Amino acid sequence: DIQMTQSPSTLSASVGDRVTITCRASQSIRSWLAWFQQKPGTAPKLLIYDASSLESGVPSRFSGSGSGTEFTLTISSLQPDDFATYYCQQYNGYSTWTFGQGTKVEIK
Amino acid sequence: EVQLVESGGGLGQPGGSLRLSCAASGFTFRSYSMNWVRQAPGKGLEWVSYISSDTTTIYYADSVKGRFTVSRDNAKNSLYLQMNSLRAEDTAVYYCARGPINSRWGQGTLVTVSS
């Protein structure tokens, strides 16, 4: 089974900061990676798919990069609405789906 | 507007059964595969099951294989999860999500397994 490892688990940042979250796959998943944002008590929201494609309606301050086993989610200028937990998810071959353990972005 | 609405959660007995439903609207349900994803209280996300648009392909996570059964009724725009032999570790919010990359999610339904 493919394992996904996110880092860091918690990130403290200020409004305006550039934030980067990393996700590593235990084997190559090409570009079959998505990023989600989840706020307490709500369902996850898709931000990025196919490693670097921005979902419609998502602000352009969010970007994704990487392929193979190393991926990053970058928020170019953190906004108050961005404090949340972020998950990566692999969907290699559309036969298994695995999530990272999550990264909580907190106010510094 | 895409809408996914889960129902059927509640209190289940260890060893018992529950059936979850997911009602879809705002998109052509029969054209999309669907996933069930769960989240235990205070924990991360765990994929549970996948069903293709035409029901010919079905996958399960090892943690639920042999106990849970996914199905769908495209005429009713509905997705289902039959949960048997419930365990305490099945306690979670269960989400249905539009496949294959989980682009849209329902609000979730809470399943609590306890005696």
CSV table of C-alpha atoms in Angstrom, one decimal:
chain,number,residue,atom,x,y,z
A,1,ASP,CA,0.0,0.0,0.0
A,2,ILE,CA,1.1,3.5,-0.7
A,3,GLN,CA,1.8,5.6,2.4
A,4,MET,CA,1.7,9.4,2.4
A,5,THR,CA,3.7,11.4,4.9
A,6,GLN,CA,3.1,15.1,5.4
A,7,SER,CA,5.3,17.6,7.2
A,8,PRO,CA,5.1,19.5,9.3
A,9,SER,CA,2.2,18.2,11.4
A,10,THR,CA,1.6,21.7,12.8
A,11,LEU,CA,2.7,25.1,11.4
A,12,SER,CA,2.5,28.4,13.1
A,13,ALA,CA,2.4,31.4,10.8
A,14,SER,CA,1.3,35.0,10.5
A,15,VAL,CA,-1.0,36.7,8.0
A,16,GLY,CA,1.1,37.5,4.9
A,17,ASP,CA,3.6,34.7,5.4
A,18,ARG,CA,4.6,32.3,2.6
A,19,VAL,CA,3.7,28.8,3.8
A,20,THR,CA,4.9,25.5,2.4
A,21,ILE,CA,3.6,22.0,3.2
A,22,THR,CA,5.4,18.9,2.0
A,23,CYS,CA,3.9,15.5,1.2
A,24,ARG,CA,6.0,12.4,0.4
A,25,ALA,CA,4.7,9.2,-1.1
A,26,SER,CA,6.2,5.8,-0.3
A,27,GLN,CA,6.4,5.0,-4.0
A,28,SER,CA,6.0,7.0,-7.2
A,29,ILE,CA,2.5,8.2,-7.8
A,30,ARG,CA,3.4,10.3,-10.9
A,31,SER,CA,1.2,13.4,-10.5
A,32,TRP,CA,-1.8,11.6,-9.0
A,33,LEU,CA,-2.0,14.0,-6.0
A,34,ALA,CA,-4.6,16.3,-4.6
A,35,TRP,CA,-4.6,18.8,-1.7
A,36,PHE,CA,-7.6,19.6,0.5
A,37,GLN,CA,-8.4,22.2,3.1
A,38,GLN,CA,-10.6,21.4,6.1
A,39,LYS,CA,-12.0,23.7,8.7
A,40,PRO,CA,-13.4,22.4,12.0
A,41,GLY,CA,-16.9,20.8,11.7
A,42,THR,CA,-16.9,21.0,7.9
A,43,ALA,CA,-16.1,18.7,5.0
A,44,PRO,CA,-12.8,18.9,3.1
A,45,LYS,CA,-12.6,21.2,0.1
A,46,LEU,CA,-10.5,20.4,-2.9
A,47,LEU,CA,-7.8,23.0,-3.7
A,48,ILE,CA,-5.3,21.3,-6.1
A,49,TYR,CA,-5.5,18.2,-8.2
A,50,ASP,CA,-3.1,16.4,-10.5
A,51,ALA,CA,-0.4,17.9,-8.3
A,52,SER,CA,-0.5,21.4,-9.7
A,53,SER,CA,-3.9,22.1,-11.2
A,54,LEU,CA,-5.9,24.7,-9.3
A,55,GLU,CA,-9.5,23.8,-8.7
A,56,SER,CA,-12.0,26.3,-10.1
A,57,GLY,CA,-12.8,29.0,-7.6
A,58,VAL,CA,-9.8,28.5,-5.4
A,59,PRO,CA,-7.6,31.6,-4.9
A,60,SER,CA,-4.5,31.9,-6.9
A,61,ARG,CA,-2.3,32.2,-3.8
A,62,PHE,CA,-2.6,28.4,-3.5
A,63,SER,CA,-0.3,26.4,-5.7
A,64,GLY,CA,1.0,22.9,-5.9
A,65,SER,CA,4.1,21.3,-7.4
A,66,GLY,CA,6.0,18.0,-7.6
A,67,SER,CA,5.8,14.6,-9.1
A,68,GLY,CA,6.9,11.1,-8.4
A,69,THR,CA,7.3,11.0,-4.6
A,70,GLU,CA,7.8,14.6,-3.5
A,71,PHE,CA,5.0,17.3,-3.5
A,72,THR,CA,4.5,20.7,-2.0
A,73,LEU,CA,1.5,23.0,-1.4
A,74,THR,CA,2.4,26.6,-1.2
A,75,ILE,CA,0.3,29.5,0.1
A,76,SER,CA,2.0,32.6,-1.2
A,77,SER,CA,0.5,35.1,1.3
A,78,LEU,CA,-1.4,33.6,4.1
A,79,GLN,CA,-4.9,35.1,4.7
A,80,PRO,CA,-7.1,34.9,7.8
A,81,ASP,CA,-9.4,32.5,6.0
A,82,ASP,CA,-6.5,30.1,5.4
A,83,PHE,CA,-6.1,28.9,9.0
A,84,ALA,CA,-7.2,25.3,8.7
A,85,THR,CA,-5.9,21.7,8.4
A,86,TYR,CA,-4.5,20.7,5.0
A,87,TYR,CA,-4.4,17.1,3.7
A,88,CYS,CA,-2.7,15.6,0.7
A,89,GLN,CA,-4.3,12.6,-1.0
A,90,GLN,CA,-2.9,10.2,-3.6
A,91,TYR,CA,-5.2,8.5,-6.2
A,92,ASN,CA,-2.6,6.5,-8.2
A,93,GLY,CA,-4.4,4.4,-10.8
A,94,TYR,CA,-7.8,5.2,-9.2
A,95,SER,CA,-7.7,1.9,-7.2
A,96,THR,CA,-6.7,3.1,-3.8
A,97,TRP,CA,-6.8,6.5,-2.1
A,98,THR,CA,-4.5,7.4,0.7
A,99,PHE,CA,-4.4,10.6,2.7
A,100,GLY,CA,-1.6,12.2,4.5
A,101,GLN,CA,-2.0,12.7,8.3
A,102,GLY,CA,-2.7,16.4,7.9
A,103,THR,CA,-1.0,19.7,8.6
A,104,LYS,CA,-2.7,22.2,10.9
A,105,VAL,CA,-1.9,25.8,10.1
A,106,GLU,CA,-2.2,27.9,13.2
A,107,ILE,CA,-2.0,31.6,14.0
A,108,LYS,CA,1.4,32.6,15.3
B,1,GLU,CA,-25.1,23.5,-7.6
B,2,VAL,CA,-23.5,20.2,-6.7
B,3,GLN,CA,-25.0,18.7,-3.5
B,4,LEU,CA,-24.3,15.5,-1.7
B,5,VAL,CA,-26.4,14.8,1.4
B,6,GLU,CA,-25.5,11.8,3.7
B,7,SER,CA,-28.0,10.2,6.0
B,8,GLY,CA,-28.4,7.0,8.1
B,9,GLY,CA,-25.8,7.6,10.7
B,10,GLY,CA,-26.4,7.1,14.4
B,11,LEU,CA,-25.7,4.7,17.2
B,12,GLY,CA,-24.8,1.2,16.2
B,13,GLN,CA,-24.1,-1.8,18.4
B,14,PRO,CA,-20.8,-3.7,18.2
B,15,GLY,CA,-21.5,-6.5,15.8
B,16,GLY,CA,-24.5,-4.7,14.5
B,17,SER,CA,-25.4,-3.1,11.2
B,18,LEU,CA,-26.1,0.4,9.7
B,19,ARG,CA,-26.9,1.5,6.2
B,20,LEU,CA,-25.7,4.9,5.0
B,21,SER,CA,-27.2,6.8,2.1
B,22,CYS,CA,-25.9,9.7,0.0
B,23,ALA,CA,-28.4,11.7,-2.2
B,24,ALA,CA,-26.8,13.5,-5.1
B,25,SER,CA,-28.0,16.4,-7.1
B,26,GLY,CA,-26.7,19.2,-9.3
B,27,PHE,CA,-24.7,17.0,-11.6
B,28,THR,CA,-25.0,13.9,-13.7
B,29,PHE,CA,-24.6,11.3,-11.0
B,30,ARG,CA,-24.5,8.3,-13.4
B,31,SER,CA,-21.4,9.7,-15.0
B,32,TYR,CA,-19.3,9.8,-11.9
B,33,SER,CA,-17.6,7.3,-9.7
B,34,MET,CA,-18.0,7.8,-6.0
B,35,ASN,CA,-16.1,7.3,-2.8
B,36,TRP,CA,-16.8,6.9,0.9
B,37,VAL,CA,-14.3,8.5,3.2
B,38,ARG,CA,-14.4,8.6,7.0
B,39,GLN,CA,-12.9,10.6,9.8
B,40,ALA,CA,-12.7,9.4,13.3
B,41,PRO,CA,-13.2,12.0,16.0
B,42,GLY,CA,-10.1,14.3,16.1
B,43,LYS,CA,-8.3,12.2,13.5
B,44,GLY,CA,-7.4,12.4,9.9
B,45,LEU,CA,-9.2,11.2,6.7
B,46,GLU,CA,-9.4,7.5,5.8
B,47,TRP,CA,-10.7,6.3,2.4
B,48,VAL,CA,-13.3,3.5,2.8
B,49,SER,CA,-14.7,2.4,-0.5
B,50,TYR,CA,-14.9,3.3,-4.2
B,51,ILE,CA,-17.6,2.4,-6.8
B,52,SER,CA,-17.4,3.2,-10.5
B,53,SER,CA,-20.1,5.0,-12.4
B,54,ASP,CA,-21.5,1.8,-13.8
B,55,THR,CA,-20.9,-0.4,-10.6
B,56,THR,CA,-18.5,-2.7,-12.5
B,57,THR,CA,-15.5,-1.7,-10.3
B,58,ILE,CA,-15.6,-1.7,-6.6
B,59,TYR,CA,-12.7,-1.3,-4.1
B,60,TYR,CA,-12.5,-1.4,-0.3
B,61,ALA,CA,-10.0,-0.4,2.3
B,62,ASP,CA,-8.5,-3.4,4.1
B,63,SER,CA,-10.0,-2.2,7.3
B,64,VAL,CA,-13.6,-2.7,6.1
B,65,LYS,CA,-13.2,-5.4,3.5
B,66,GLY,CA,-15.7,-8.3,4.1
B,67,ARG,CA,-17.8,-6.1,6.4
B,68,PHE,CA,-18.9,-3.1,4.3
B,69,THR,CA,-20.7,-3.2,1.0
B,70,VAL,CA,-21.0,-0.2,-1.4
B,71,SER,CA,-23.8,0.1,-3.9
B,72,ARG,CA,-25.5,2.8,-6.0
B,73,ASP,CA,-28.8,3.4,-7.8
B,74,ASN,CA,-28.2,5.7,-10.7
B,75,ALA,CA,-32.0,6.0,-11.3
B,76,LYS,CA,-32.4,7.5,-7.8
B,77,ASN,CA,-29.1,9.5,-7.8
B,78,SER,CA,-28.1,7.7,-4.7
B,79,LEU,CA,-25.1,6.0,-3.1
B,80,TYR,CA,-25.2,3.5,-0.3
B,81,LEU,CA,-22.9,1.9,2.3
B,82,GLN,CA,-24.1,-1.2,4.1
B,83,MET,CA,-22.0,-1.5,7.3
B,84,ASN,CA,-22.1,-4.9,9.0
B,85,SER,CA,-20.2,-6.4,11.9
B,86,LEU,CA,-19.6,-3.0,13.3
B,87,ARG,CA,-16.6,-2.3,15.5
B,88,ALA,CA,-15.8,0.5,17.9
B,89,GLU,CA,-13.1,1.6,15.5
B,90,ASP,CA,-15.7,2.3,12.9
B,91,THR,CA,-16.9,5.3,14.9
B,92,ALA,CA,-16.4,8.3,12.6
B,93,VAL,CA,-18.0,10.9,10.4
B,94,TYR,CA,-18.7,9.2,7.0
B,95,TYR,CA,-18.6,11.4,3.9
B,96,CYS,CA,-19.6,10.6,0.4
B,97,ALA,CA,-17.4,12.3,-2.2
B,98,ARG,CA,-17.6,12.6,-6.0
B,99,GLY,CA,-14.9,10.6,-7.7
B,100,PRO,CA,-12.5,9.9,-8.8
B,101,ILE,CA,-10.5,12.6,-7.0
B,102,ASN,CA,-13.1,13.5,-4.4
B,103,SER,CA,-13.9,16.9,-5.9
B,104,ARG,CA,-17.1,17.5,-4.0
B,105,TRP,CA,-18.1,16.2,-0.5
B,106,GLY,CA,-21.2,15.9,1.5
B,107,GLN,CA,-21.5,17.3,5.0
B,108,GLY,CA,-21.0,13.9,6.6
B,109,THR,CA,-23.0,11.7,8.9
B,110,LEU,CA,-21.8,10.5,12.3
B,111,VAL,CA,-21.7,6.8,13.1
B,112,THR,CA,-21.1,5.9,16.7
B,113,VAL,CA,-20.4,2.2,17.5
B,114,SER,CA,-20.9,1.6,21.2
B,115,SER,CA,-22.9,-0.7,23.6
